[in-house]
PDB file of C-alpha atoms in Angstrom:
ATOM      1  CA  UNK O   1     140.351 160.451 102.366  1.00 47.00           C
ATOM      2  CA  UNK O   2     140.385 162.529 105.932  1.00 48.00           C
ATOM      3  CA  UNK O   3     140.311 160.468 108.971  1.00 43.00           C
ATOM      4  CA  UNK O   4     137.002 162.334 110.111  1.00 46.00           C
ATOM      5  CA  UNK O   5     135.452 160.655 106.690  1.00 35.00           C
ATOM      6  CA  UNK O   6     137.350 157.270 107.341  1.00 36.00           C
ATOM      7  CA  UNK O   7     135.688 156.863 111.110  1.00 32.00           C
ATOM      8  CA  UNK O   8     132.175 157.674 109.628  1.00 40.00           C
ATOM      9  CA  UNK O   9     132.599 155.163 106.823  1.00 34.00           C
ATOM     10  CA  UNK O  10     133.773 152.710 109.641  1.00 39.00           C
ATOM     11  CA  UNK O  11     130.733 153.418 111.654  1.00 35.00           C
ATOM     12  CA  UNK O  12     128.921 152.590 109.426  1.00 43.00           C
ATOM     13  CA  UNK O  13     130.009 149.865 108.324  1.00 37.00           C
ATOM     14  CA  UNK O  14     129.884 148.160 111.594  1.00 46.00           C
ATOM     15  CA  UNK O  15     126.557 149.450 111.850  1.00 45.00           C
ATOM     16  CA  UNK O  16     125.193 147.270 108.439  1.00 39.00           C
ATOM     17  CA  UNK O  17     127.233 144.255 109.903  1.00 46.00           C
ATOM     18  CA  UNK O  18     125.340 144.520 113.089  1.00 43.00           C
ATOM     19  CA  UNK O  19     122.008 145.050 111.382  1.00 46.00           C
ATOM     20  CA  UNK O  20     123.010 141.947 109.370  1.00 45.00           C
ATOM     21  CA  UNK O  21     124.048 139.938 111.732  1.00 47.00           C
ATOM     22  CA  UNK O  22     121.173 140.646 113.979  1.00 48.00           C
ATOM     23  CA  UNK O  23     118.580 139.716 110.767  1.00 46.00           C
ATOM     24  CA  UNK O  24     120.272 136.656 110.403  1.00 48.00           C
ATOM     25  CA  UNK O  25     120.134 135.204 114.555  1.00 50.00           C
ATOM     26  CA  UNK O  26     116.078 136.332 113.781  1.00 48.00           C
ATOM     27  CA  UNK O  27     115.620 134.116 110.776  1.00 47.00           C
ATOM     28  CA  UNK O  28     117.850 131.262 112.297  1.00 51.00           C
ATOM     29  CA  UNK O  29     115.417 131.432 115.107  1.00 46.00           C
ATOM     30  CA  UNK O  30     112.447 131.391 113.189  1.00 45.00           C
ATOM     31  CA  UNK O  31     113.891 128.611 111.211  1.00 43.00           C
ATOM     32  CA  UNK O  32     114.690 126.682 114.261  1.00 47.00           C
ATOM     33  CA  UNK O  33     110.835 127.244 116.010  1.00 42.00           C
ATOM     34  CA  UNK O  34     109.516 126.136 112.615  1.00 39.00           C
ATOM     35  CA  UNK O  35     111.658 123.114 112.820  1.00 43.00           C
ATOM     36  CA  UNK O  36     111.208 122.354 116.562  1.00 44.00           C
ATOM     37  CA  UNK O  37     107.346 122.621 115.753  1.00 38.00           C
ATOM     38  CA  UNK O  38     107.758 120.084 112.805  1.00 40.00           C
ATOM     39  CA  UNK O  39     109.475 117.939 114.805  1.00 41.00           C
ATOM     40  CA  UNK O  40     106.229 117.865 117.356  1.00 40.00           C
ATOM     41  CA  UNK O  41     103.633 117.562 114.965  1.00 37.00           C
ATOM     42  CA  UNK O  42     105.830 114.553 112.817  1.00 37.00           C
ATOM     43  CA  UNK O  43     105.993 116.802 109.232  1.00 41.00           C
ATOM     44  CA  UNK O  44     108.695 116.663 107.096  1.00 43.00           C
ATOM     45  CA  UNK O  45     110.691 118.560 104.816  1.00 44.00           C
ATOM     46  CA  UNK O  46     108.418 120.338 102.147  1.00 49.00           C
ATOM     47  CA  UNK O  47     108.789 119.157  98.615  1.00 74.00           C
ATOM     48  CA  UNK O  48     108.105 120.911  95.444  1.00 90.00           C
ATOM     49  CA  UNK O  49     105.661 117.719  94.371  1.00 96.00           C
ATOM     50  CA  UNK O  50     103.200 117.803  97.116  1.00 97.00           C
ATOM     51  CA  UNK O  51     100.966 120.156  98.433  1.00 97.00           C
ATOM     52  CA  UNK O  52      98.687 119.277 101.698  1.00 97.00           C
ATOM     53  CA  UNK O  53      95.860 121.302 101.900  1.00 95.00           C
ATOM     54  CA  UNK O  54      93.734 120.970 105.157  1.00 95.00           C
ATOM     55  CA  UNK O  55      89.784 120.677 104.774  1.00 92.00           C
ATOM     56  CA  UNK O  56      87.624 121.027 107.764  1.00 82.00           C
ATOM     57  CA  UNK O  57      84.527 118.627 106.457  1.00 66.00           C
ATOM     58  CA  UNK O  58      81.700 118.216 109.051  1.00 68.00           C
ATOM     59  CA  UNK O  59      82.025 114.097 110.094  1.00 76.00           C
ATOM     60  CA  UNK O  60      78.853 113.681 108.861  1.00 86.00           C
ATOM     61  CA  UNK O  61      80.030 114.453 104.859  1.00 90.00           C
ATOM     62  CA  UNK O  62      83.365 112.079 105.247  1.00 91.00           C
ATOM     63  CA  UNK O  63      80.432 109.349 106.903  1.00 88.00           C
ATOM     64  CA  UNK O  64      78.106 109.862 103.502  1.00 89.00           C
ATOM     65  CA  UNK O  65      80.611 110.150 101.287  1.00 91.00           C
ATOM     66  CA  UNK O  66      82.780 106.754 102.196  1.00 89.00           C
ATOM     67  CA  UNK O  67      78.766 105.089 102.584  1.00 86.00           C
ATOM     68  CA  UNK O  68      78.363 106.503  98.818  1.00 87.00           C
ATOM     69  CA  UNK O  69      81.220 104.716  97.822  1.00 90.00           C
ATOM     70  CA  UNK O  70      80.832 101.200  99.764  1.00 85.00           C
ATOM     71  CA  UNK O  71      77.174 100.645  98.522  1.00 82.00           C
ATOM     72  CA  UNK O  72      78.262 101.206  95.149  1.00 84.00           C
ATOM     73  CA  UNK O  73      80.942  98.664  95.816  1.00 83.00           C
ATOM     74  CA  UNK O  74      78.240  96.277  96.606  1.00 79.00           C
ATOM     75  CA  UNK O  75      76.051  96.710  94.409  1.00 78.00           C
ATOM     76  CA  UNK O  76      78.771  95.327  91.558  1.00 79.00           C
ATOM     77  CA  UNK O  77      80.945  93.172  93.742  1.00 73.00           C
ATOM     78  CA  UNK O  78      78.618  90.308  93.628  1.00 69.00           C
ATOM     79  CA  UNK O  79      79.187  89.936  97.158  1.00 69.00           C
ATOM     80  CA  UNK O  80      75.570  89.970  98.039  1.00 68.00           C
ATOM     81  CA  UNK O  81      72.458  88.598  96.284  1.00 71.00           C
ATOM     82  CA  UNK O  82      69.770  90.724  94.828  1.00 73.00           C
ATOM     83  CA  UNK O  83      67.202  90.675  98.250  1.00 74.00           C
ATOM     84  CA  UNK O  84      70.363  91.751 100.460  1.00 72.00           C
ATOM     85  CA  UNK O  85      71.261  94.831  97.675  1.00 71.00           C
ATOM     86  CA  UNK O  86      68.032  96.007  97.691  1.00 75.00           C
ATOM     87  CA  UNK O  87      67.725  95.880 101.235  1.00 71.00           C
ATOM     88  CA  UNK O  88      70.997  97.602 101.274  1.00 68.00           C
ATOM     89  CA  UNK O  89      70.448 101.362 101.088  1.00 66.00           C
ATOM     90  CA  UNK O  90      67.877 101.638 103.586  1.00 65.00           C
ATOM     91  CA  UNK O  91      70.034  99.938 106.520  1.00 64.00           C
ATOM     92  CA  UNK O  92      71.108 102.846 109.009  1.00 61.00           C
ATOM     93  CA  UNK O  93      74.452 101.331 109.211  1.00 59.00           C
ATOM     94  CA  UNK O  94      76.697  98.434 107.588  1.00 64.00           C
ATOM     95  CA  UNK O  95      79.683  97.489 109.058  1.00 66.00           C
ATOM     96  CA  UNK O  96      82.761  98.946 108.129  1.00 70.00           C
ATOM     97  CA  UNK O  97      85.378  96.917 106.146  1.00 77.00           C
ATOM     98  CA  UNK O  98      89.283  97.185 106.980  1.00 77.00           C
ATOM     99  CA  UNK O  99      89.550  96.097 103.356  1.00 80.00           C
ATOM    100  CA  UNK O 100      87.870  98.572 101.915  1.00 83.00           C
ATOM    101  CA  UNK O 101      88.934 102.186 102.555  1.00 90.00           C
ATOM    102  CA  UNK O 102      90.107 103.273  99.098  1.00 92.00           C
ATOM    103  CA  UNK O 103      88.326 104.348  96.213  1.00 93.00           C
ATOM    104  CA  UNK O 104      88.741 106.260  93.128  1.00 94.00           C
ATOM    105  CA  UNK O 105      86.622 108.444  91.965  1.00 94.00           C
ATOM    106  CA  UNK O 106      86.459 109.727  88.118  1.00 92.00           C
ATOM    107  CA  UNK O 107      84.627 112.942  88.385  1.00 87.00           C
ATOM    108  CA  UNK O 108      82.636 115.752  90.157  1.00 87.00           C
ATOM    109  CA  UNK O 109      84.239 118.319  93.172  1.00 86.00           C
ATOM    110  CA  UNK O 110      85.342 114.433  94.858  1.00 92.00           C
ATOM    111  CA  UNK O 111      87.287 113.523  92.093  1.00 95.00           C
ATOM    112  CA  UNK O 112      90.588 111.915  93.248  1.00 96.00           C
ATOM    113  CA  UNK O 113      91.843 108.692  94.970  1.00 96.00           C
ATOM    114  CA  UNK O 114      90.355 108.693  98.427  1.00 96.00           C
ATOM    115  CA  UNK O 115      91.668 106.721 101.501  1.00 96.00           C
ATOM    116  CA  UNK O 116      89.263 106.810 104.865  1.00 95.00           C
ATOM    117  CA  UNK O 117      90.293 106.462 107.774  1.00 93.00           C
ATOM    118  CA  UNK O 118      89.256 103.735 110.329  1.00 89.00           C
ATOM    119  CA  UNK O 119      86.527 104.827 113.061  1.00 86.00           C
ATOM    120  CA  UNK O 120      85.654 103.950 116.107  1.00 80.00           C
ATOM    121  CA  UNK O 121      83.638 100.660 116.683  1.00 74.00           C
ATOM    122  CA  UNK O 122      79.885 101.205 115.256  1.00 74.00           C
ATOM    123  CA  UNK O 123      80.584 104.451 113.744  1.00 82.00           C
ATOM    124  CA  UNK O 124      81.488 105.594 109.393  1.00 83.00           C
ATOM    125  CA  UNK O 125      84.840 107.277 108.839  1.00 89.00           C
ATOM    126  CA  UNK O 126      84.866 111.093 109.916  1.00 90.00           C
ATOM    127  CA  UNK O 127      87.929 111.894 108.409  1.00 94.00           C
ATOM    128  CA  UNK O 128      89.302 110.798 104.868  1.00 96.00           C
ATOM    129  CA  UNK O 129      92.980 111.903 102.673  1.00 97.00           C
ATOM    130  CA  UNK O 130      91.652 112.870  98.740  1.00 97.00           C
ATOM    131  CA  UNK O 131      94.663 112.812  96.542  1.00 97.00           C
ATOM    132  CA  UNK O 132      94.514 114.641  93.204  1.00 97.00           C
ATOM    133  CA  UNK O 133      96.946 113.782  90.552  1.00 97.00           C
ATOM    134  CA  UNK O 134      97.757 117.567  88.982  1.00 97.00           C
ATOM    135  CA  UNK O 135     101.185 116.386  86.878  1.00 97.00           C
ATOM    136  CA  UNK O 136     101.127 117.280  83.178  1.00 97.00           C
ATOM    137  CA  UNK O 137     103.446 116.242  80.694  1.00 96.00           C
ATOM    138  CA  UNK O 138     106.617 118.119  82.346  1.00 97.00           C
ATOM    139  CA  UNK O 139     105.601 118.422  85.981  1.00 97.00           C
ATOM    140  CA  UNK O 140     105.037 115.791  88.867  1.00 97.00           C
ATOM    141  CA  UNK O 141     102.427 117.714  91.082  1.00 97.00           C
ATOM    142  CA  UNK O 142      99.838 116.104  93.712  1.00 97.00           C
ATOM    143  CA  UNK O 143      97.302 117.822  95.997  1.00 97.00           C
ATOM    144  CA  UNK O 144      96.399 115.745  99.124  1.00 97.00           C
ATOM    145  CA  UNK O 145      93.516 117.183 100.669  1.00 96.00           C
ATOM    146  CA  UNK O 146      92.656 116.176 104.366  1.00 96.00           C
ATOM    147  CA  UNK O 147      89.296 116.271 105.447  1.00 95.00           C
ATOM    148  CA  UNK O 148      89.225 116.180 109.306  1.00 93.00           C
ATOM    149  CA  UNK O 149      87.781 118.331 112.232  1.00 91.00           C
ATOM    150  CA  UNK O 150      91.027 120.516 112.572  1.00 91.00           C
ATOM    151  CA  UNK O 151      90.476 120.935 116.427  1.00 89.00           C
ATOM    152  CA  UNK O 152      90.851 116.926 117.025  1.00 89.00           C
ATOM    153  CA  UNK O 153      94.328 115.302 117.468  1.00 91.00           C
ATOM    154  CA  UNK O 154      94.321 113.170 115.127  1.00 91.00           C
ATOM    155  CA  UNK O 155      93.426 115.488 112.474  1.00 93.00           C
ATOM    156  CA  UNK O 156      96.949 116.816 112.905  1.00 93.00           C
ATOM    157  CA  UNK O 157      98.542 112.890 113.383  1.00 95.00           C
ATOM    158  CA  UNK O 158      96.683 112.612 109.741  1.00 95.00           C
ATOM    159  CA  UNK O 159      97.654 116.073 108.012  1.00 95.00           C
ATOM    160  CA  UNK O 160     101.473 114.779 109.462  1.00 95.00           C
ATOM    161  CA  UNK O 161     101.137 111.173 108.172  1.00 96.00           C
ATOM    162  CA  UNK O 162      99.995 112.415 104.820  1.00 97.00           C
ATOM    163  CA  UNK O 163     102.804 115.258 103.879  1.00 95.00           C
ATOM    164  CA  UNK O 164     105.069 112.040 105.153  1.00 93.00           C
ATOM    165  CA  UNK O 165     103.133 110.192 102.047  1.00 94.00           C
ATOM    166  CA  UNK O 166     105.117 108.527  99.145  1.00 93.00           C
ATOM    167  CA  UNK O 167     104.985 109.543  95.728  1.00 96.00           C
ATOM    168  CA  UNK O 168     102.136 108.219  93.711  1.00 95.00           C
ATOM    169  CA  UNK O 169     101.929 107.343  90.138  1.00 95.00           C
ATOM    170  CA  UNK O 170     100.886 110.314  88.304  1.00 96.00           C
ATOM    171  CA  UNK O 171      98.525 109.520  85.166  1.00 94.00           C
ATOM    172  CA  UNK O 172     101.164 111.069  82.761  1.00 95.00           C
ATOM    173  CA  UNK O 173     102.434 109.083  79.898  1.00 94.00           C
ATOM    174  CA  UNK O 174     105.476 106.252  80.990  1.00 92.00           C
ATOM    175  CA  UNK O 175     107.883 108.412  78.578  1.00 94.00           C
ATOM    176  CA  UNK O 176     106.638 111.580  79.743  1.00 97.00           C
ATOM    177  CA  UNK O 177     109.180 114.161  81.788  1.00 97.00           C
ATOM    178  CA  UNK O 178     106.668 114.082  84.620  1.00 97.00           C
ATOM    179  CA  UNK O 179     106.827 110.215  85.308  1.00 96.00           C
ATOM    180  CA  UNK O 180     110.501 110.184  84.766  1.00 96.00           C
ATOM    181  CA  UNK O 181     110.281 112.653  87.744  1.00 96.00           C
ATOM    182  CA  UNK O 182     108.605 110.683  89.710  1.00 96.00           C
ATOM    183  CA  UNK O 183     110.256 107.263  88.917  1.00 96.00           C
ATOM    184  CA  UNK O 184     113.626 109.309  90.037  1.00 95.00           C
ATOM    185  CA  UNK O 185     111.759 109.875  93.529  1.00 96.00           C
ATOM    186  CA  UNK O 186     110.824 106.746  94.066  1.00 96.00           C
ATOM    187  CA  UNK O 187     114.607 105.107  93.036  1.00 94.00           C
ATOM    188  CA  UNK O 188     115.849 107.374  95.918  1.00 93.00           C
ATOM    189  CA  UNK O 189     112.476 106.724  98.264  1.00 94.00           C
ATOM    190  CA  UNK O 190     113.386 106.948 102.033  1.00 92.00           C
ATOM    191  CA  UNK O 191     112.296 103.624 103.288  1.00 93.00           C
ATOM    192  CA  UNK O 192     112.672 100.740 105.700  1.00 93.00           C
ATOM    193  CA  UNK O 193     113.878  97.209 105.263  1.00 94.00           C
ATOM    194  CA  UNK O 194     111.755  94.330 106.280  1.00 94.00           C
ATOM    195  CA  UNK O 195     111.459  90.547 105.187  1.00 95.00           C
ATOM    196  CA  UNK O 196     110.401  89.620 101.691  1.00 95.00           C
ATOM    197  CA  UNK O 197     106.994  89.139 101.387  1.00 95.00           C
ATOM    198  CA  UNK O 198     105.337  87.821  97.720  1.00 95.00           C
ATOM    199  CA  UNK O 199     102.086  85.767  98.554  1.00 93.00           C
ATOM    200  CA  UNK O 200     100.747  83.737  96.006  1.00 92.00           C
ATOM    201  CA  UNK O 201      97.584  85.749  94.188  1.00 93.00           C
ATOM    202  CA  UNK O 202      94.146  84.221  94.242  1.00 89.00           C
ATOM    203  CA  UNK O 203      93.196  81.194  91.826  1.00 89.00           C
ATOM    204  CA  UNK O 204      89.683  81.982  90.474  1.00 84.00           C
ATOM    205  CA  UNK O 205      87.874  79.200  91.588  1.00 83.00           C
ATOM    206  CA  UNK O 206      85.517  79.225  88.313  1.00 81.00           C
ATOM    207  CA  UNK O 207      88.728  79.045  86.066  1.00 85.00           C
ATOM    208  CA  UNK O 208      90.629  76.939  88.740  1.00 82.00           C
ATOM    209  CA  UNK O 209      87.336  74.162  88.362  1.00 82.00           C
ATOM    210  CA  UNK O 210      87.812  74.071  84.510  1.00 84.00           C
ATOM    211  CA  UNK O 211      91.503  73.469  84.321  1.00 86.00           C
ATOM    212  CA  UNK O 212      92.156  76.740  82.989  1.00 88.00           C
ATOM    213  CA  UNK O 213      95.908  78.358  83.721  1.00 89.00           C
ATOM    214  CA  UNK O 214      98.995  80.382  82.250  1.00 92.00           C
ATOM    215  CA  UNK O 215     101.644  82.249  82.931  1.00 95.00           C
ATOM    216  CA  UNK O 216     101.312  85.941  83.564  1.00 96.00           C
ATOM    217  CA  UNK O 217     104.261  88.331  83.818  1.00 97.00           C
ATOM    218  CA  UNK O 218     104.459  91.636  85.293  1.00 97.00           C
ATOM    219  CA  UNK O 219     106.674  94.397  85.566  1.00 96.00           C
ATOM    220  CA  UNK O 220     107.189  96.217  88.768  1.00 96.00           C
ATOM    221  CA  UNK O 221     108.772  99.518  89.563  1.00 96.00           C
ATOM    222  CA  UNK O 222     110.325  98.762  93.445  1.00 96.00           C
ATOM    223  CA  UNK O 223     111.724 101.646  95.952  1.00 96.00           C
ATOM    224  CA  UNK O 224     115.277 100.268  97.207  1.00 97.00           C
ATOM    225  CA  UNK O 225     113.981  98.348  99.786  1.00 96.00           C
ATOM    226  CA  UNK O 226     111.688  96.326  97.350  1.00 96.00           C
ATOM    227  CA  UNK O 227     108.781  97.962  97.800  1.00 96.00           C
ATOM    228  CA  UNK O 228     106.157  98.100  94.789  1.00 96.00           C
ATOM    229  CA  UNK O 229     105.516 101.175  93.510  1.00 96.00           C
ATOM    230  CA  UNK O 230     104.202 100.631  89.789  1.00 95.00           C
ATOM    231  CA  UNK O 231     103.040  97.314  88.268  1.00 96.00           C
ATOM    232  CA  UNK O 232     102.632  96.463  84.548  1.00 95.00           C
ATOM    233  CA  UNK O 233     100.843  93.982  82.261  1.00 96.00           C
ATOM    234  CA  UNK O 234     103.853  92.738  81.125  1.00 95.00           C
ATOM    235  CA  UNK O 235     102.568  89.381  79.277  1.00 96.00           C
ATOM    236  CA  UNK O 236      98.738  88.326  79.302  1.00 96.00           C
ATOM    237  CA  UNK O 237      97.639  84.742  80.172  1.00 95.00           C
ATOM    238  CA  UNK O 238      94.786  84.960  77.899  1.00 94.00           C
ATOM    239  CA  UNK O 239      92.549  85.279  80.902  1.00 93.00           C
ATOM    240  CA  UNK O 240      91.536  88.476  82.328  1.00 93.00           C
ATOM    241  CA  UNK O 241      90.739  86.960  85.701  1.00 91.00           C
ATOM    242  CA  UNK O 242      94.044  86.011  85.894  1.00 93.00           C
ATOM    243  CA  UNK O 243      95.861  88.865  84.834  1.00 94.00           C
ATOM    244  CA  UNK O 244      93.602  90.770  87.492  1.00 92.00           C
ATOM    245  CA  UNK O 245      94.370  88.473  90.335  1.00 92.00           C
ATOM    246  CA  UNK O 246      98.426  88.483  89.384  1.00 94.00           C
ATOM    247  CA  UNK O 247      98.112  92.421  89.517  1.00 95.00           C
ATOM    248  CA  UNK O 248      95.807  93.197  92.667  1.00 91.00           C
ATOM    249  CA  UNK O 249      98.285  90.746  94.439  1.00 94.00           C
ATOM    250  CA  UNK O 250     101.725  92.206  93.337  1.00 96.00           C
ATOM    251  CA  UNK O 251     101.275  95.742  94.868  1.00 94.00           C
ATOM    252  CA  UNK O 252     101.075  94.404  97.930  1.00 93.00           C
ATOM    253  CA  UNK O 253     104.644  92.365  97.303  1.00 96.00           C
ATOM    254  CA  UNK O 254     108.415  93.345  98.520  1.00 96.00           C
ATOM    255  CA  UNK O 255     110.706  91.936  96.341  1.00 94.00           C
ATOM    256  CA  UNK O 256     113.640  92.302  98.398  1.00 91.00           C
ATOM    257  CA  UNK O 257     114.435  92.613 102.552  1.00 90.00           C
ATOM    258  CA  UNK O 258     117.568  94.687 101.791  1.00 92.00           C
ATOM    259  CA  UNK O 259     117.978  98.487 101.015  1.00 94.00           C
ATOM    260  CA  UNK O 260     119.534  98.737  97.497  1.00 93.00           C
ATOM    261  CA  UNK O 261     121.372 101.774  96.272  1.00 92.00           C
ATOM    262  CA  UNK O 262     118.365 102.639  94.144  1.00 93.00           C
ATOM    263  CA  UNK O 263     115.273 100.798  93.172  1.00 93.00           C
ATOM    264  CA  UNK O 264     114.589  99.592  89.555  1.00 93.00           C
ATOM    265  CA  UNK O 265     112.379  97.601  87.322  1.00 94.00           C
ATOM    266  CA  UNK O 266     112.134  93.728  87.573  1.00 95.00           C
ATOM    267  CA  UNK O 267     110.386  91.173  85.727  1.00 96.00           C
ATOM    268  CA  UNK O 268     108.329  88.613  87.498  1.00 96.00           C
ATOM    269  CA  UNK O 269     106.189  85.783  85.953  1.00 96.00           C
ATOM    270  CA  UNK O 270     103.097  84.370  87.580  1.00 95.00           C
ATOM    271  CA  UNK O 271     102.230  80.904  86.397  1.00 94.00           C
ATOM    272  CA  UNK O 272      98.614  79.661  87.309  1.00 92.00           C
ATOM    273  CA  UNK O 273      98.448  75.880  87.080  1.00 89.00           C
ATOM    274  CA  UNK O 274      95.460  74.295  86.865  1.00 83.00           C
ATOM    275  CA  UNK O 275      95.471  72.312  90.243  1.00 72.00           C
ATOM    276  CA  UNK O 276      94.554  68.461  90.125  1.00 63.00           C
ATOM    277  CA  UNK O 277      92.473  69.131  93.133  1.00 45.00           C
ATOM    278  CA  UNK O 278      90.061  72.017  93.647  1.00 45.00           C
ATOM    279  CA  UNK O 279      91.762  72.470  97.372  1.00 49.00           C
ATOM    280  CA  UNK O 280      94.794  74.157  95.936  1.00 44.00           C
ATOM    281  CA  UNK O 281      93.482  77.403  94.451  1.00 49.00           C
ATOM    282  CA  UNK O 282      96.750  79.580  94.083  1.00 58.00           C
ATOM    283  CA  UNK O 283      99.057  81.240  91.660  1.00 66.00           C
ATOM    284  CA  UNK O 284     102.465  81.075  91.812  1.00 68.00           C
ATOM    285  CA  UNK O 285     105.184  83.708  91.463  1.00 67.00           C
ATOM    286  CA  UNK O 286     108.503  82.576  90.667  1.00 62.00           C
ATOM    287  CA  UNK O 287     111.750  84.708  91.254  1.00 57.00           C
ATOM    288  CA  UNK O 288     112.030  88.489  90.016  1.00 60.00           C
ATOM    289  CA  UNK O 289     114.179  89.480  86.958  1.00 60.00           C
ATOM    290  CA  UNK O 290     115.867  92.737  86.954  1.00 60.00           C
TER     291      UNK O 290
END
């Protein structure tokens, strides 16, 4: 090879190193702005599960919407008589309940699990997260949708929170490749200790007057801090109201105040004992089984 050949091939060289080396600092920099603006705005690392897609509803549609749902709540609740029902869906405004800001619903463009947002004193919700369950048998996908003015702070706060969300159980089949997926997700779930906490569930008063009990048991999928995630009909107490009351209780439980290595599956039985006195109302739930 000459040496006039030899200096143009180093020349060049250097020339694609520089090239490279200048593409490079210009994608670490993007990479750090889009991490430094992350960072403000609270999001986290993407995931291949979730997808957060913004929706810039009018207040007004969140407001009818979440109304929608709560008078259809009432109306087979039986927490109001037939004159205050019918009186019901002509009042201008009901107050809102802290206790009630999630509902399902089965079908139509709303279709999802909904969760509104508190408002301000003597207003409806204006801004609501709609999460659509998309996993089939071999893939764990969801689709959050926020509906919130996009121009108001905490539209962003809320579009932040919910790409932070955890996993929820898809629909799929418990033997399915999709809800092994997400069972591995929620094994390894990033989470915070705190104290145990397993409250006693509700005694139905009408079955608590008549003596009736039994022992319900349910099965509970927990992150590694003891979180539930998943909860089972494990063993029926031959009363439905009871079985109900165990279950709407437990997925508000933590099982454990330390972070595991991984969570798991544990057993817990409920045992409803009909009280000698109709002052003492409660289930109890005794230790958890792994």
């Amino acid at each position: 090879m000459s040496p006039r050949l030899l200096v143009m091939l180093m020349i060049g060289l250097s020339s694609l190193q520089v090239a490279a080396a200048s593409k490079s600092a210009a994608a670490d920099k993007r990479t750090a702005q889009k991490h430094a603006a992350d960072k403000r705005v609270g999001a986290k690392a993407p995931t291949d599960w979730l997808k957060v897609e913004l929706v810039g509803d009018a207040d007004d549609d969140v407001a009818r919407l979440y109304r929608e749902q709560l008078l259809a709540w009432y109306r087979t609740s039986g927490a109001m008589d037939e004159r205050e029902l019918a009186a019901l869906p002509d009042a201008d405004y009901f107050a809102f309940r802290p206790d009630l800001t999630s509902f399902s619903i089965d079908s139509g463009e709303s279709a999802g699990q909904w969760t509104f947002s508190p408002p301000d004193a003597g207003r409806w919700p204006g801004a609501a997260v709609q999460v659509i369950d998309r996993s089939d048998a071999q893939n764990y996908r969801i689709l959050a949708r926020v509906h919130c003015d996009p121009a108001a702070a905490s539209c962003r706060k809320l579009r932040a929170e919910t790409a932070a969300m955890s996993p929820p159980e898809p629909s799929t089949r418990d033997d399915s490749t999709s809800y092994d997926a997400w069972r591995g997700l929620i094994e390894k779930e990033a989470c915070t200790p705190a104290p145990k906490q397993m409250p006693a569930p509700r005694y139905p008063a009408s079955l608590a007057r008549h003596g009736d009990g039994g022992r319900v048991e349910l099965r509970l999928l927990v992150n590694p801090c003891g979180e539930v995630r998943a909860v089972r009909l494990s063993e029926s107490s031959g009363y439905p109201q009871l079985d109900q009351s165990a279950i709407t209780t437990a997925w508000g439980w933590r099982i454990q105040s330390e972070r595991q290595e991984s969570g798991s599956i544990v057993r817990v039985p409920v045992d409803f004992v009909p009280p000698q006195f109709e002052t003492a109302p409660a289930g109890r739930a005794e230790r958890a089984s792994r």
